[in-house]
XYZ file of C-alpha atoms in Angstrom:
139
model
C -19.549 24.494 43.366
C -18.077 26.508 40.470
C -14.602 26.245 41.992
C -14.771 22.447 42.173
C -15.948 22.189 38.551
C -13.110 24.495 37.476
C -10.507 22.532 39.449
C -11.817 19.239 38.067
C -11.496 20.554 34.509
C -7.950 21.825 35.157
C -6.913 18.527 36.747
C -8.389 16.516 33.857
C -6.480 18.651 31.347
C -3.222 18.145 33.237
C -3.689 14.395 33.533
C -4.670 13.830 29.904
C -1.930 16.119 28.503
C -0.540 15.980 25.008
C 1.904 13.330 23.877
C 4.743 14.832 21.841
C 7.110 13.319 19.281
C 9.948 14.593 17.076
C 11.292 13.096 13.830
C 15.097 13.151 13.428
C 17.718 12.681 10.680
C 19.793 9.987 12.442
C 18.899 6.654 14.063
C 19.892 7.902 17.549
C 17.369 10.783 17.660
C 20.095 13.409 18.108
C 20.545 15.164 14.726
C 18.315 17.783 13.162
C 15.166 16.818 15.053
C 12.108 18.672 13.797
C 9.422 20.486 15.718
C 7.410 18.504 18.230
C 4.157 17.077 16.895
C 1.131 15.971 18.895
C 0.726 12.166 18.749
C -2.956 12.554 19.656
C -3.615 14.617 16.512
C -4.601 12.214 13.690
C -3.844 14.706 10.888
C -1.196 14.059 8.255
C 2.406 15.048 9.093
C 3.748 16.181 5.739
C 7.228 17.663 6.125
C 9.010 14.845 7.967
C 9.495 12.415 5.067
C 12.625 10.264 4.825
C 13.505 10.774 8.492
C 15.488 7.999 10.196
C 14.023 8.064 13.707
C 11.292 9.399 15.938
C 11.626 10.252 19.618
C 8.880 10.613 22.197
C 8.845 13.043 25.114
C 6.790 10.637 27.225
C 7.546 6.959 27.828
C 4.171 5.755 29.103
C 2.455 5.797 25.705
C 0.010 2.983 25.058
C -2.178 2.069 22.102
C -0.739 4.502 19.550
C 0.573 3.581 16.121
C 2.699 5.428 13.572
C 1.357 5.064 10.030
C 3.761 5.366 7.072
C 2.608 6.722 3.698
C 4.700 6.662 0.510
C 3.028 9.814 -0.837
C 3.312 13.369 0.492
C -0.261 13.621 1.814
C -1.063 10.376 3.690
C -3.016 9.107 0.691
C -2.535 5.467 1.683
C -0.540 3.459 4.201
C 2.284 1.050 3.395
C 3.563 0.374 6.916
C 2.510 0.825 10.516
C 4.471 0.685 13.774
C 3.149 0.093 17.288
C 4.677 2.803 19.478
C 6.296 1.339 22.589
C 8.879 3.784 23.978
C 8.849 2.479 27.565
C 12.477 1.292 27.471
C 13.793 3.596 24.755
C 12.028 6.785 23.640
C 13.958 6.763 20.321
C 12.599 4.482 17.596
C 14.703 3.649 14.519
C 12.652 4.002 11.320
C 15.295 2.787 8.840
C 14.046 -0.806 8.865
C 10.503 0.305 8.007
C 8.920 1.289 4.695
C 10.093 4.551 3.152
C 7.629 7.336 3.839
C 7.066 10.891 2.661
C 4.321 11.486 5.214
C 3.145 10.056 8.531
C 0.171 10.119 10.860
C -0.564 8.743 14.297
C -3.626 6.629 15.041
C -5.169 4.819 17.991
C -6.455 1.778 16.080
C -4.278 -1.237 15.338
C -1.934 -1.891 12.421
C -3.566 -5.101 11.210
C -3.570 -5.652 7.458
C -6.634 -5.098 5.353
C -8.176 -3.017 2.629
C -9.980 -0.493 4.839
C -8.450 2.981 5.223
C -6.257 3.204 8.302
C -5.426 -0.492 8.524
C -2.525 -2.488 7.117
C -1.103 -1.909 3.641
C -3.836 -0.302 1.588
C -1.660 1.264 -1.119
C -2.330 0.184 -4.674
C 0.503 -1.994 -6.053
C 2.749 -0.139 -8.472
C 4.707 -3.111 -9.796
C 7.939 -1.321 -8.859
C 8.343 -2.682 -5.357
C 8.296 -6.433 -5.889
C 6.244 -9.321 -7.157
C 3.304 -8.750 -4.824
C 3.317 -4.930 -4.884
C 4.608 -4.520 -1.345
C 8.010 -3.797 0.084
C 8.009 -6.915 2.263
C 7.689 -5.021 5.536
C 5.814 -6.950 8.183
C 3.058 -5.238 10.113
C 3.028 -5.282 13.875
C -0.227 -5.683 15.738
C-alpha cells in the first residue's frame, strides 16, 4: 500500500512538472538569455526588464499569460500576452508595452480595474491622450 502511494506521488510530480521560460536580449531568443524562471510561480520577475523576447522550454503550455509592468516591482499591469508556444517557443516582446518587470498568471488578460486583469496602471499623461500606450490586450 505504501509503495503504491509513493509511486502515485512520484508519477503525479513527473506529469505536472514545472514549465520553464527564459527572457532574451534579441527577438530570436538566442542572445544573452537569462536564467530559467518557473511559469507556474506567480511572483514578480524583477531583473528581466527591457528584454526583447521570451522562450519556453515546453511547447504544450495552455492557459498561461505573461503580464507586463512598467515599474520594477509588478506594481500594476500595462499589457498582457496569452502564451501560445505550440508552433514557436520564442515570443517576440518588442511589439508589446515596455516593461521593467513581469509575472505569469493563469487568469485571462481581459481589461478591467481589478488587480491582475487588463491595464490597471494609473494614467501618467506621458503616454498618450487616454493614458495608455495603445497596446491591445489579447484574451
